[in-house]
Amino acid sequence: MPPQGLPLSRMAPLGMLLGLLIASCFTFCLSHQNPEFALTNTEKSSTKETERKETTAEEELDPEVLEVFHPTHEWEPLRPGQAVPAGSHVRLNLQTGAREVKLQDEDKFRNNLKGSKKGKRLNINTNTYTSQDLKSALAKFKEGVETETSKEDKARQAEVKRLFRPIEELKKDFEELNVVIESDMQIMVRLINKFNSSSSSLEEKIAALFDLEYYVHQMDNAQDLFSFGGLQVVINGLNSTEPLVKEYAAFVLGAAFSSNPKVQVEAIEGGALQKLLVILATEQPLTAKKKVLFALCSLLRHFPYAQQQFLKLGGLQVLRSLVQEKGTEVLAVRVVTLLYDLVTEKMFAEEEAKLTREMSPEKLQQYRQVHLLPGLREQGWCEITAHLLALPEHDAREKVLQTLGALLATCRDRFRQDPQLSRMLASLQAEYQALATLELQDGEDEGYFRELLGSINSLLKELR
């Protein structure tokens, strides 16, 4: 029976509507249970599924939900979805295909790691510095914004200004100093006065001579020294009772005489040669005699007039006594070297006069008046020089061999009659033959010992 109150004409549409609703619900349920019965478009469903996956992936990469990975100093694999702290070192393992992470600098990131806890989310911001930020920073730098570095630079510049004076002030001071700067002449006058003053102590006098020696190395200064009388003051110092004064006075004279003819002439006239020979002939400390012999050599070289006076004053006898003293081997080598220089100097002067004719006749005549070789033969220097081959140093033997060669024309018969010289030469020949062989084995075609061996062989050949 139909319900009362509703006319039959309205019951039919309601029934139809109810049926359609039931059918729709049934169809919806089937579409969710089996996709084959879905009433939606397949292509649209795939698109929605893709969008759903991308949304899920974005949710997984959301920086608000990333888990912090805590690296160590060893390489460890990085799982998907884990965030890496700033400063960590990341690499791709080519063997396993996995990403690996480790700490790059423990000191730099230790504080960051201490504050991070496992499970804490890390907000990763890859846009730490934008291009606008860089432009702004550059603009501020150009405008001269003061940074920490600029503060340090200014502090350092202030410290430099405090320690060093401006160049303008230094130039001004130098201009003022130039007014009071002493010339070499003035310095030498002051030093001579200090040396010659009776109120000066021994130390002050020695210091004055020591400083004076530095200046008289220059030829002009040495000539200025005798121009104001300083040279004679130093020569008179050779008469001092203090060995140190004699030593350093001779030191100054030796420097002033070297290759300076004007000073050599003044020294001869001032009696320097006699005073030097007296010191060598008397008992003096070895150091003093070294300096005096140095001054004597400087006075005699390239000065034939001084060489004549040397022979007249018995200089060869003084040197002979000097080399025959015990403990004077060093002086003996210097004396032999001096004799060799004097002999060869006269020989070269004669040859130069013959070849070039540039030597003045007066100087050549002075050399011809130096009868050095006859004096050496008469004073027994042939035997004295030969016996000096017994010295142990190779350099000393070399100088003795050179002198023997220079004396060969004068002392040939004396050398042949000296059995000690023959034995010494034979012994040295065997010694230097072995040393020369070692030089050849080491690849030295022209060695030092081969030259000495050649000198010995030449001397032996001349004496046969």
Tab-separated table of C-alpha atoms in Angstrom:
chain	number	residue	atom	x	y	z
A	1	MET	CA	0.000	0.000	0.000
A	2	PRO	CA	1.390	3.327	-0.829
A	3	PRO	CA	1.862	5.714	2.010
A	4	GLN	CA	-0.929	7.860	2.784
A	5	GLY	CA	-0.723	11.531	2.164
A	6	LEU	CA	1.357	11.288	-1.077
A	7	PRO	CA	-0.437	11.148	-4.364
A	8	LEU	CA	0.540	8.348	-6.671
A	9	SER	CA	1.720	10.729	-9.392
A	10	ARG	CA	4.729	11.882	-7.182
A	11	MET	CA	5.785	8.405	-6.066
A	12	ALA	CA	7.151	7.426	-9.485
A	13	PRO	CA	9.822	10.148	-9.844
A	14	LEU	CA	11.138	9.519	-6.356
A	15	GLY	CA	11.614	5.870	-7.072
A	16	MET	CA	13.549	6.574	-10.195
A	17	LEU	CA	15.819	8.992	-8.379
A	18	LEU	CA	16.474	6.481	-5.649
A	19	GLY	CA	17.412	3.849	-8.181
A	20	LEU	CA	19.918	6.119	-9.904
A	21	LEU	CA	21.625	6.869	-6.589
A	22	ILE	CA	21.936	3.186	-5.725
A	23	ALA	CA	23.436	2.472	-9.174
A	24	SER	CA	26.004	5.259	-8.843
A	25	CYS	CA	27.132	4.044	-5.433
A	26	PHE	CA	27.501	0.530	-6.741
A	27	THR	CA	29.585	1.705	-9.705
A	28	PHE	CA	31.872	3.848	-7.468
A	29	CYS	CA	32.546	0.897	-5.202
A	30	LEU	CA	33.488	-1.322	-8.116
A	31	SER	CA	35.868	1.289	-9.549
A	32	HIS	CA	37.850	1.365	-6.304
A	33	GLN	CA	38.032	-2.422	-6.049
A	34	ASN	CA	39.091	-3.153	-9.649
A	35	PRO	CA	40.580	-0.633	-12.038
A	36	GLU	CA	39.055	-2.484	-14.981
A	37	PHE	CA	35.661	-1.255	-13.916
A	38	ALA	CA	36.777	2.350	-13.327
A	39	LEU	CA	34.669	4.874	-15.101
A	40	THR	CA	37.534	7.474	-15.259
A	41	ASN	CA	39.870	8.116	-18.210
A	42	THR	CA	43.067	5.966	-18.040
A	43	GLU	CA	45.353	8.744	-19.334
A	44	LYS	CA	44.063	11.198	-16.759
A	45	SER	CA	44.540	8.610	-14.023
A	46	SER	CA	48.225	8.122	-15.014
A	47	THR	CA	48.818	11.855	-14.933
A	48	LYS	CA	47.363	12.098	-11.490
A	49	GLU	CA	49.513	9.201	-10.331
A	50	THR	CA	52.678	10.924	-11.650
A	51	GLU	CA	51.706	14.139	-9.936
A	52	ARG	CA	51.123	12.190	-6.735
A	53	LYS	CA	54.640	10.624	-6.945
A	54	GLU	CA	56.314	13.982	-7.638
A	55	THR	CA	54.496	15.442	-4.679
A	56	THR	CA	55.727	12.592	-2.534
A	57	ALA	CA	59.308	13.094	-3.785
A	58	GLU	CA	59.140	16.782	-3.039
A	59	GLU	CA	57.901	16.006	0.422
A	60	GLU	CA	60.854	13.662	0.898
A	61	LEU	CA	63.298	16.432	-0.182
A	62	ASP	CA	61.620	19.093	1.881
A	63	PRO	CA	64.431	20.757	3.882
A	64	GLU	CA	62.171	20.864	6.871
A	65	VAL	CA	62.038	17.034	7.076
A	66	LEU	CA	65.668	16.051	6.143
A	67	GLU	CA	67.633	14.036	8.707
A	68	VAL	CA	71.171	15.310	9.514
A	69	PHE	CA	74.013	12.907	8.687
A	70	HIS	CA	76.889	13.045	11.212
A	71	PRO	CA	80.132	12.399	9.302
A	72	THR	CA	83.378	11.194	10.860
A	73	HIS	CA	86.983	11.207	9.626
A	74	GLU	CA	86.345	7.973	7.691
A	75	TRP	CA	84.367	7.623	4.455
A	76	GLU	CA	80.794	6.429	5.216
A	77	PRO	CA	77.885	5.787	2.824
A	78	LEU	CA	75.160	8.437	2.633
A	79	ARG	CA	71.583	7.128	2.619
A	80	PRO	CA	68.902	8.815	0.512
A	81	GLY	CA	67.069	11.568	2.345
A	82	GLN	CA	69.989	12.460	4.639
A	83	ALA	CA	71.378	15.993	4.784
A	84	VAL	CA	75.142	16.711	4.924
A	85	PRO	CA	76.503	19.448	7.244
A	86	ALA	CA	78.310	22.339	5.595
A	87	GLY	CA	82.046	21.753	5.127
A	88	SER	CA	81.766	17.964	4.735
A	89	HIS	CA	83.645	16.258	1.918
A	90	VAL	CA	81.386	14.205	-0.451
A	91	ARG	CA	82.478	11.790	-3.147
A	92	LEU	CA	80.951	9.154	-5.434
A	93	ASN	CA	82.394	5.680	-4.935
A	94	LEU	CA	82.900	4.407	-8.491
A	95	GLN	CA	83.000	0.799	-7.326
A	96	THR	CA	79.763	0.739	-5.339
A	97	GLY	CA	77.965	3.669	-6.959
A	98	ALA	CA	77.082	5.078	-3.541
A	99	ARG	CA	77.789	8.571	-2.249
A	100	GLU	CA	80.201	8.713	0.680
A	101	VAL	CA	80.882	11.475	3.204
A	102	LYS	CA	83.605	12.347	5.719
A	103	LEU	CA	84.746	15.382	7.719
A	104	GLN	CA	87.032	17.736	5.837
A	105	ASP	CA	88.413	19.809	8.677
A	106	GLU	CA	87.782	18.803	12.250
A	107	ASP	CA	88.875	22.106	13.786
A	108	LYS	CA	86.713	24.160	11.482
A	109	PHE	CA	83.440	22.275	11.994
A	110	ARG	CA	83.831	20.866	15.486
A	111	ASN	CA	81.549	23.485	17.051
A	112	ASN	CA	78.842	22.895	14.443
A	113	LEU	CA	78.924	19.147	15.016
A	114	LYS	CA	78.761	19.491	18.788
A	115	GLY	CA	75.517	21.453	18.487
A	116	SER	CA	73.906	18.988	16.073
A	117	LYS	CA	72.002	15.999	17.460
A	118	LYS	CA	70.828	12.914	15.677
A	119	GLY	CA	67.258	13.321	14.444
A	120	LYS	CA	67.464	17.102	14.302
A	121	ARG	CA	66.221	18.619	11.057
A	122	LEU	CA	68.603	20.777	9.048
A	123	ASN	CA	67.437	23.695	7.012
A	124	ILE	CA	69.583	23.716	3.869
A	125	ASN	CA	69.804	27.040	2.103
A	126	THR	CA	71.838	26.880	-1.085
A	127	ASN	CA	71.391	30.583	-1.769
A	128	THR	CA	73.625	31.840	1.026
A	129	TYR	CA	75.052	34.647	-1.159
A	130	THR	CA	73.040	35.925	-4.047
A	131	SER	CA	74.421	37.973	-6.918
A	132	GLN	CA	72.788	41.032	-5.413
A	133	ASP	CA	74.593	40.406	-2.118
A	134	LEU	CA	77.924	40.208	-3.931
A	135	LYS	CA	77.231	43.407	-5.848
A	136	SER	CA	76.302	45.166	-2.621
A	137	ALA	CA	79.460	43.952	-0.885
A	138	LEU	CA	81.594	45.100	-3.824
A	139	ALA	CA	79.933	48.509	-3.798
A	140	LYS	CA	80.608	48.872	-0.089
A	141	PHE	CA	84.236	47.844	-0.623
A	142	LYS	CA	84.678	50.495	-3.308
A	143	GLU	CA	83.109	53.077	-1.064
A	144	GLY	CA	85.818	52.371	1.503
A	145	VAL	CA	83.775	50.559	4.121
A	146	GLU	CA	86.194	49.719	6.916
A	147	THR	CA	86.649	45.965	7.428
A	148	GLU	CA	88.719	44.043	9.941
A	149	THR	CA	91.490	43.629	7.408
A	150	SER	CA	91.644	47.331	6.687
A	151	LYS	CA	91.827	48.015	10.419
A	152	GLU	CA	94.818	45.699	10.723
A	153	ASP	CA	96.496	47.367	7.740
A	154	LYS	CA	96.011	50.812	9.239
A	155	ALA	CA	97.400	49.631	12.551
A	156	ARG	CA	100.451	48.194	10.828
A	157	GLN	CA	100.978	51.404	8.851
A	158	ALA	CA	100.770	53.414	12.044
A	159	GLU	CA	103.405	51.184	13.634
A	160	VAL	CA	105.696	51.611	10.620
A	161	LYS	CA	105.310	55.395	10.771
A	162	ARG	CA	106.174	55.296	14.431
A	163	LEU	CA	109.340	53.261	13.894
A	164	PHE	CA	110.604	54.889	10.682
A	165	ARG	CA	110.966	58.512	9.794
A	166	PRO	CA	109.705	59.996	6.506
A	167	ILE	CA	112.214	60.283	3.690
A	168	GLU	CA	111.813	64.056	3.638
A	169	GLU	CA	113.079	64.323	7.207
A	170	LEU	CA	115.989	61.994	6.459
A	171	LYS	CA	117.003	64.049	3.433
A	172	LYS	CA	116.962	67.180	5.530
A	173	ASP	CA	119.142	65.553	8.189
A	174	PHE	CA	121.589	64.318	5.572
A	175	GLU	CA	121.920	67.818	4.197
A	176	GLU	CA	122.770	69.058	7.658
A	177	LEU	CA	125.245	66.201	8.236
A	178	ASN	CA	127.120	66.924	5.021
A	179	VAL	CA	128.338	70.145	6.591
A	180	VAL	CA	130.212	68.312	9.325
A	181	ILE	CA	131.297	65.123	7.506
A	182	GLU	CA	135.088	64.691	7.609
A	183	SER	CA	137.088	64.037	4.497
A	184	ASP	CA	139.638	61.212	4.371
A	185	MET	CA	142.366	63.804	4.776
A	186	GLN	CA	140.789	65.182	7.932
A	187	ILE	CA	140.291	61.699	9.359
A	188	MET	CA	143.937	60.787	8.735
A	189	VAL	CA	145.112	64.021	10.387
A	190	ARG	CA	142.978	63.245	13.420
A	191	LEU	CA	144.307	59.665	13.593
A	192	ILE	CA	147.930	60.815	13.302
A	193	ASN	CA	147.380	63.339	16.075
A	194	LYS	CA	145.848	60.645	18.253
A	195	PHE	CA	148.771	58.315	17.594
A	196	ASN	CA	151.381	61.004	18.161
A	197	SER	CA	149.833	62.426	21.310
A	198	SER	CA	151.703	61.708	24.539
A	199	SER	CA	148.396	61.609	26.390
A	200	SER	CA	147.065	58.714	24.297
A	201	SER	CA	147.152	55.264	25.819
A	202	LEU	CA	148.705	52.263	24.093
A	203	GLU	CA	145.277	50.966	23.140
A	204	GLU	CA	144.330	54.311	21.598
A	205	LYS	CA	147.549	54.439	19.598
A	206	ILE	CA	147.056	50.904	18.268
A	207	ALA	CA	143.448	51.698	17.379
A	208	ALA	CA	144.551	54.838	15.513
A	209	LEU	CA	147.123	52.871	13.483
A	210	PHE	CA	144.621	50.131	12.756
A	211	ASP	CA	142.102	52.654	11.364
A	212	LEU	CA	144.812	54.505	9.468
A	213	GLU	CA	145.831	51.322	7.623
A	214	TYR	CA	142.344	51.159	6.119
A	215	TYR	CA	142.681	54.603	4.526
A	216	VAL	CA	146.232	54.408	3.163
A	217	HIS	CA	145.337	51.470	0.929
A	218	GLN	CA	144.136	54.126	-1.517
A	219	MET	CA	146.994	55.645	-3.484
A	220	ASP	CA	145.805	59.243	-3.095
A	221	ASN	CA	145.324	58.875	0.647
A	222	ALA	CA	148.819	57.413	1.022
A	223	GLN	CA	150.268	60.392	-0.826
A	224	ASP	CA	148.250	62.780	1.327
A	225	LEU	CA	149.678	61.034	4.374
A	226	PHE	CA	153.225	62.232	3.641
A	227	SER	CA	152.000	65.617	2.345
A	228	PHE	CA	151.097	66.717	5.889
A	229	GLY	CA	153.946	64.833	7.601
A	230	GLY	CA	151.961	61.820	8.769
A	231	LEU	CA	154.176	59.297	6.968
A	232	GLN	CA	157.249	60.358	8.912
A	233	VAL	CA	155.326	60.094	12.188
A	234	VAL	CA	154.477	56.481	11.384
A	235	ILE	CA	158.081	55.737	10.326
A	236	ASN	CA	159.296	57.116	13.629
A	237	GLY	CA	156.869	54.733	15.311
A	238	LEU	CA	159.209	51.899	14.253
A	239	ASN	CA	161.600	53.144	16.966
A	240	SER	CA	159.027	52.564	19.695
A	241	THR	CA	159.897	50.302	22.607
A	242	GLU	CA	156.429	48.741	22.368
A	243	PRO	CA	156.378	45.709	20.033
A	244	LEU	CA	152.714	46.338	19.192
A	245	VAL	CA	153.459	49.874	18.055
A	246	LYS	CA	156.250	48.587	15.813
A	247	GLU	CA	153.984	45.895	14.432
A	248	TYR	CA	151.077	48.177	13.533
A	249	ALA	CA	153.302	50.985	12.305
A	250	ALA	CA	154.878	48.503	9.873
A	251	PHE	CA	151.376	47.367	8.950
A	252	VAL	CA	150.439	50.934	7.948
A	253	LEU	CA	153.685	51.430	6.035
A	254	GLY	CA	153.294	48.196	4.094
A	255	ALA	CA	149.833	49.267	2.925
A	256	ALA	CA	151.071	52.755	1.993
A	257	PHE	CA	154.151	51.502	0.066
A	258	SER	CA	152.320	49.010	-2.184
A	259	SER	CA	152.525	50.116	-5.846
A	260	ASN	CA	152.964	53.747	-4.818
A	261	PRO	CA	156.348	55.084	-6.074
A	262	LYS	CA	155.958	58.553	-4.551
A	263	VAL	CA	155.434	57.114	-1.090
A	264	GLN	CA	158.315	54.653	-1.589
A	265	VAL	CA	160.678	57.515	-2.397
A	266	GLU	CA	159.551	59.481	0.655
A	267	ALA	CA	159.988	56.391	2.834
A	268	ILE	CA	163.587	55.819	1.667
A	269	GLU	CA	164.416	59.452	2.360
A	270	GLY	CA	162.733	59.204	5.744
A	271	GLY	CA	164.949	56.268	6.819
A	272	ALA	CA	162.234	53.582	6.740
A	273	LEU	CA	164.527	50.937	5.162
A	274	GLN	CA	167.148	51.130	7.909
A	275	LYS	CA	164.537	50.938	10.665
A	276	LEU	CA	162.827	47.900	9.095
A	277	LEU	CA	166.143	46.024	8.799
A	278	VAL	CA	167.038	46.802	12.422
A	279	ILE	CA	163.790	45.268	13.649
A	280	LEU	CA	164.357	42.125	11.556
A	281	ALA	CA	167.923	41.806	12.828
A	282	THR	CA	166.985	42.085	16.509
A	283	GLU	CA	164.937	39.900	18.775
A	284	GLN	CA	161.272	40.707	18.274
A	285	PRO	CA	157.986	38.801	18.455
A	286	LEU	CA	157.192	36.735	15.383
A	287	THR	CA	154.006	38.707	14.674
A	288	ALA	CA	155.986	41.958	14.603
A	289	LYS	CA	158.561	40.485	12.214
A	290	LYS	CA	155.801	39.302	9.879
A	291	LYS	CA	154.423	42.832	9.538
A	292	VAL	CA	157.926	44.318	9.187
A	293	LEU	CA	158.813	41.822	6.453
A	294	PHE	CA	155.571	42.725	4.703
A	295	ALA	CA	156.546	46.416	4.783
A	296	LEU	CA	160.057	45.583	3.510
A	297	CYS	CA	158.681	43.588	0.564
A	298	SER	CA	156.284	46.423	-0.340
A	299	LEU	CA	159.153	48.928	-0.225
A	300	LEU	CA	161.556	46.907	-2.413
A	301	ARG	CA	159.241	45.668	-5.176
A	302	HIS	CA	159.408	47.704	-8.411
A	303	PHE	CA	161.792	50.164	-6.755
A	304	PRO	CA	165.368	49.460	-7.976
A	305	TYR	CA	166.885	52.311	-5.987
A	306	ALA	CA	165.532	50.802	-2.741
A	307	GLN	CA	166.934	47.437	-3.819
A	308	GLN	CA	170.391	49.001	-4.240
A	309	GLN	CA	170.200	50.510	-0.770
A	310	PHE	CA	168.992	47.180	0.596
A	311	LEU	CA	172.102	45.410	-0.688
A	312	LYS	CA	174.390	48.180	0.581
A	313	LEU	CA	172.860	48.012	4.076
A	314	GLY	CA	173.489	44.250	4.289
A	315	GLY	CA	169.891	43.244	3.744
A	316	LEU	CA	170.797	39.777	2.420
A	317	GLN	CA	172.733	38.980	5.604
A	318	VAL	CA	169.746	40.100	7.714
A	319	LEU	CA	167.382	37.843	5.760
A	320	ARG	CA	169.825	34.916	5.925
A	321	SER	CA	169.927	35.154	9.718
A	322	LEU	CA	166.156	35.421	9.778
A	323	VAL	CA	165.480	32.207	7.836
A	324	GLN	CA	168.060	30.228	9.807
A	325	GLU	CA	166.339	30.904	13.131
A	326	LYS	CA	164.245	28.099	14.601
A	327	GLY	CA	160.508	28.463	14.313
A	328	THR	CA	160.671	30.956	11.453
A	329	GLU	CA	159.603	28.625	8.613
A	330	VAL	CA	156.732	30.956	7.707
A	331	LEU	CA	159.148	33.838	7.360
A	332	ALA	CA	161.554	31.669	5.319
A	333	VAL	CA	158.904	31.022	2.660
A	334	ARG	CA	158.150	34.761	2.439
A	335	VAL	CA	161.835	35.603	2.143
A	336	VAL	CA	162.326	33.058	-0.661
A	337	THR	CA	159.293	34.490	-2.442
A	338	LEU	CA	160.752	38.006	-2.130
A	339	LEU	CA	164.078	36.890	-3.598
A	340	TYR	CA	162.324	35.174	-6.504
A	341	ASP	CA	160.306	38.350	-7.203
A	342	LEU	CA	163.409	40.546	-7.150
A	343	VAL	CA	165.390	38.227	-9.458
A	344	THR	CA	162.615	37.831	-12.022
A	345	GLU	CA	161.723	41.540	-11.831
A	346	LYS	CA	165.194	42.520	-12.971
A	347	MET	CA	165.124	39.885	-15.754
A	348	PHE	CA	161.774	41.147	-17.043
A	349	ALA	CA	163.011	44.739	-16.913
A	350	GLU	CA	165.978	43.844	-19.149
A	351	GLU	CA	163.745	41.951	-21.603
A	352	GLU	CA	161.161	44.740	-21.670
A	353	ALA	CA	163.817	47.301	-22.412
A	354	LYS	CA	165.087	45.217	-25.353
A	355	LEU	CA	161.667	44.464	-26.832
A	356	THR	CA	159.681	47.657	-26.325
A	357	ARG	CA	162.248	50.314	-25.359
A	358	GLU	CA	159.516	51.950	-23.297
A	359	MET	CA	161.374	51.809	-19.986
A	360	SER	CA	163.116	55.030	-19.041
A	361	PRO	CA	166.911	54.882	-19.358
A	362	GLU	CA	167.261	56.090	-15.783
A	363	LYS	CA	165.165	53.272	-14.363
A	364	LEU	CA	166.887	50.690	-16.537
A	365	GLN	CA	170.244	52.001	-15.328
A	366	GLN	CA	169.048	51.624	-11.728
A	367	TYR	CA	168.095	47.990	-12.344
A	368	ARG	CA	171.508	47.290	-13.857
A	369	GLN	CA	173.131	48.619	-10.700
A	370	VAL	CA	171.257	46.051	-8.578
A	371	HIS	CA	173.800	43.200	-8.311
A	372	LEU	CA	171.426	40.800	-6.626
A	373	LEU	CA	172.494	37.445	-8.118
A	374	PRO	CA	176.207	37.798	-7.233
A	375	GLY	CA	175.219	38.818	-3.731
A	376	LEU	CA	172.978	35.778	-3.343
A	377	ARG	CA	175.809	33.456	-4.423
A	378	GLU	CA	178.299	35.087	-2.085
A	379	GLN	CA	175.934	35.036	0.888
A	380	GLY	CA	175.262	31.278	0.484
A	381	TRP	CA	171.683	31.548	-0.728
A	382	CYS	CA	172.231	28.723	-3.211
A	383	GLU	CA	172.534	26.195	-0.392
A	384	ILE	CA	169.987	27.913	1.879
A	385	THR	CA	167.313	27.856	-0.817
A	386	ALA	CA	168.019	24.219	-1.766
A	387	HIS	CA	167.669	23.026	1.828
A	388	LEU	CA	164.260	24.721	2.154
A	389	LEU	CA	162.858	21.945	-0.068
A	390	ALA	CA	162.591	19.958	3.155
A	391	LEU	CA	159.562	22.058	4.167
A	392	PRO	CA	156.459	19.829	4.371
A	393	GLU	CA	153.912	22.133	2.699
A	394	HIS	CA	153.375	21.710	-1.040
A	395	ASP	CA	152.901	25.456	-1.502
A	396	ALA	CA	156.242	26.192	0.192
A	397	ARG	CA	157.990	23.583	-1.985
A	398	GLU	CA	156.479	25.152	-5.086
A	399	LYS	CA	157.907	28.573	-4.196
A	400	VAL	CA	161.327	27.052	-3.411
A	401	LEU	CA	161.371	25.198	-6.760
A	402	GLN	CA	160.548	28.450	-8.572
A	403	THR	CA	163.405	30.221	-6.804
A	404	LEU	CA	165.814	27.377	-7.557
A	405	GLY	CA	164.901	27.708	-11.227
A	406	ALA	CA	165.533	31.468	-11.103
A	407	LEU	CA	168.937	30.900	-9.424
A	408	LEU	CA	169.956	28.046	-11.744
A	409	ALA	CA	172.185	30.166	-13.988
A	410	THR	CA	174.054	31.533	-10.959
A	411	CYS	CA	174.078	28.466	-8.704
A	412	ARG	CA	174.324	25.538	-11.147
A	413	ASP	CA	177.712	24.318	-9.939
A	414	ARG	CA	176.657	24.713	-6.286
A	415	PHE	CA	173.502	22.692	-6.906
A	416	ARG	CA	175.464	19.871	-8.592
A	417	GLN	CA	177.884	19.662	-5.681
A	418	ASP	CA	175.114	19.432	-3.083
A	419	PRO	CA	174.308	15.732	-2.442
A	420	GLN	CA	171.434	16.663	-0.127
A	421	LEU	CA	169.717	18.512	-2.971
A	422	SER	CA	170.030	15.493	-5.276
A	423	ARG	CA	168.477	13.154	-2.707
A	424	MET	CA	165.693	15.626	-1.956
A	425	LEU	CA	164.828	16.056	-5.633
A	426	ALA	CA	164.764	12.281	-6.182
A	427	SER	CA	162.478	11.797	-3.192
A	428	LEU	CA	160.131	14.565	-4.307
A	429	GLN	CA	160.097	13.150	-7.844
A	430	ALA	CA	158.812	9.789	-6.587
A	431	GLU	CA	156.253	11.444	-4.290
A	432	TYR	CA	154.813	13.736	-6.925
A	433	GLN	CA	154.855	11.009	-9.547
A	434	ALA	CA	152.427	9.017	-7.404
A	435	LEU	CA	150.271	12.071	-6.733
A	436	ALA	CA	150.232	12.987	-10.428
A	437	THR	CA	149.105	9.450	-11.282
A	438	LEU	CA	146.172	9.819	-8.895
A	439	GLU	CA	145.259	13.090	-10.592
A	440	LEU	CA	145.196	11.369	-13.969
A	441	GLN	CA	142.985	8.623	-12.591
A	442	ASP	CA	140.590	11.295	-11.340
A	443	GLY	CA	140.416	12.793	-14.823
A	444	GLU	CA	142.593	15.874	-14.176
A	445	ASP	CA	144.756	16.316	-17.265
A	446	GLU	CA	146.596	19.385	-15.932
A	447	GLY	CA	146.764	18.941	-12.177
A	448	TYR	CA	148.702	20.792	-9.512
A	449	PHE	CA	151.046	17.881	-8.744
A	450	ARG	CA	151.800	17.334	-12.417
A	451	GLU	CA	153.073	20.926	-12.603
A	452	LEU	CA	155.287	20.374	-9.558
A	453	LEU	CA	156.551	17.134	-11.068
A	454	GLY	CA	157.376	18.982	-14.289
A	455	SER	CA	159.409	21.577	-12.359
A	456	ILE	CA	161.367	18.830	-10.574
A	457	ASN	CA	162.047	16.962	-13.813
A	458	SER	CA	163.257	20.143	-15.515
A	459	LEU	CA	165.569	20.951	-12.616
A	460	LEU	CA	166.996	17.426	-12.573
A	461	LYS	CA	167.577	17.575	-16.309
A	462	GLU	CA	169.503	20.854	-15.956
A	463	LEU	CA	171.672	19.416	-13.187
A	464	ARG	CA	172.789	16.282	-15.065
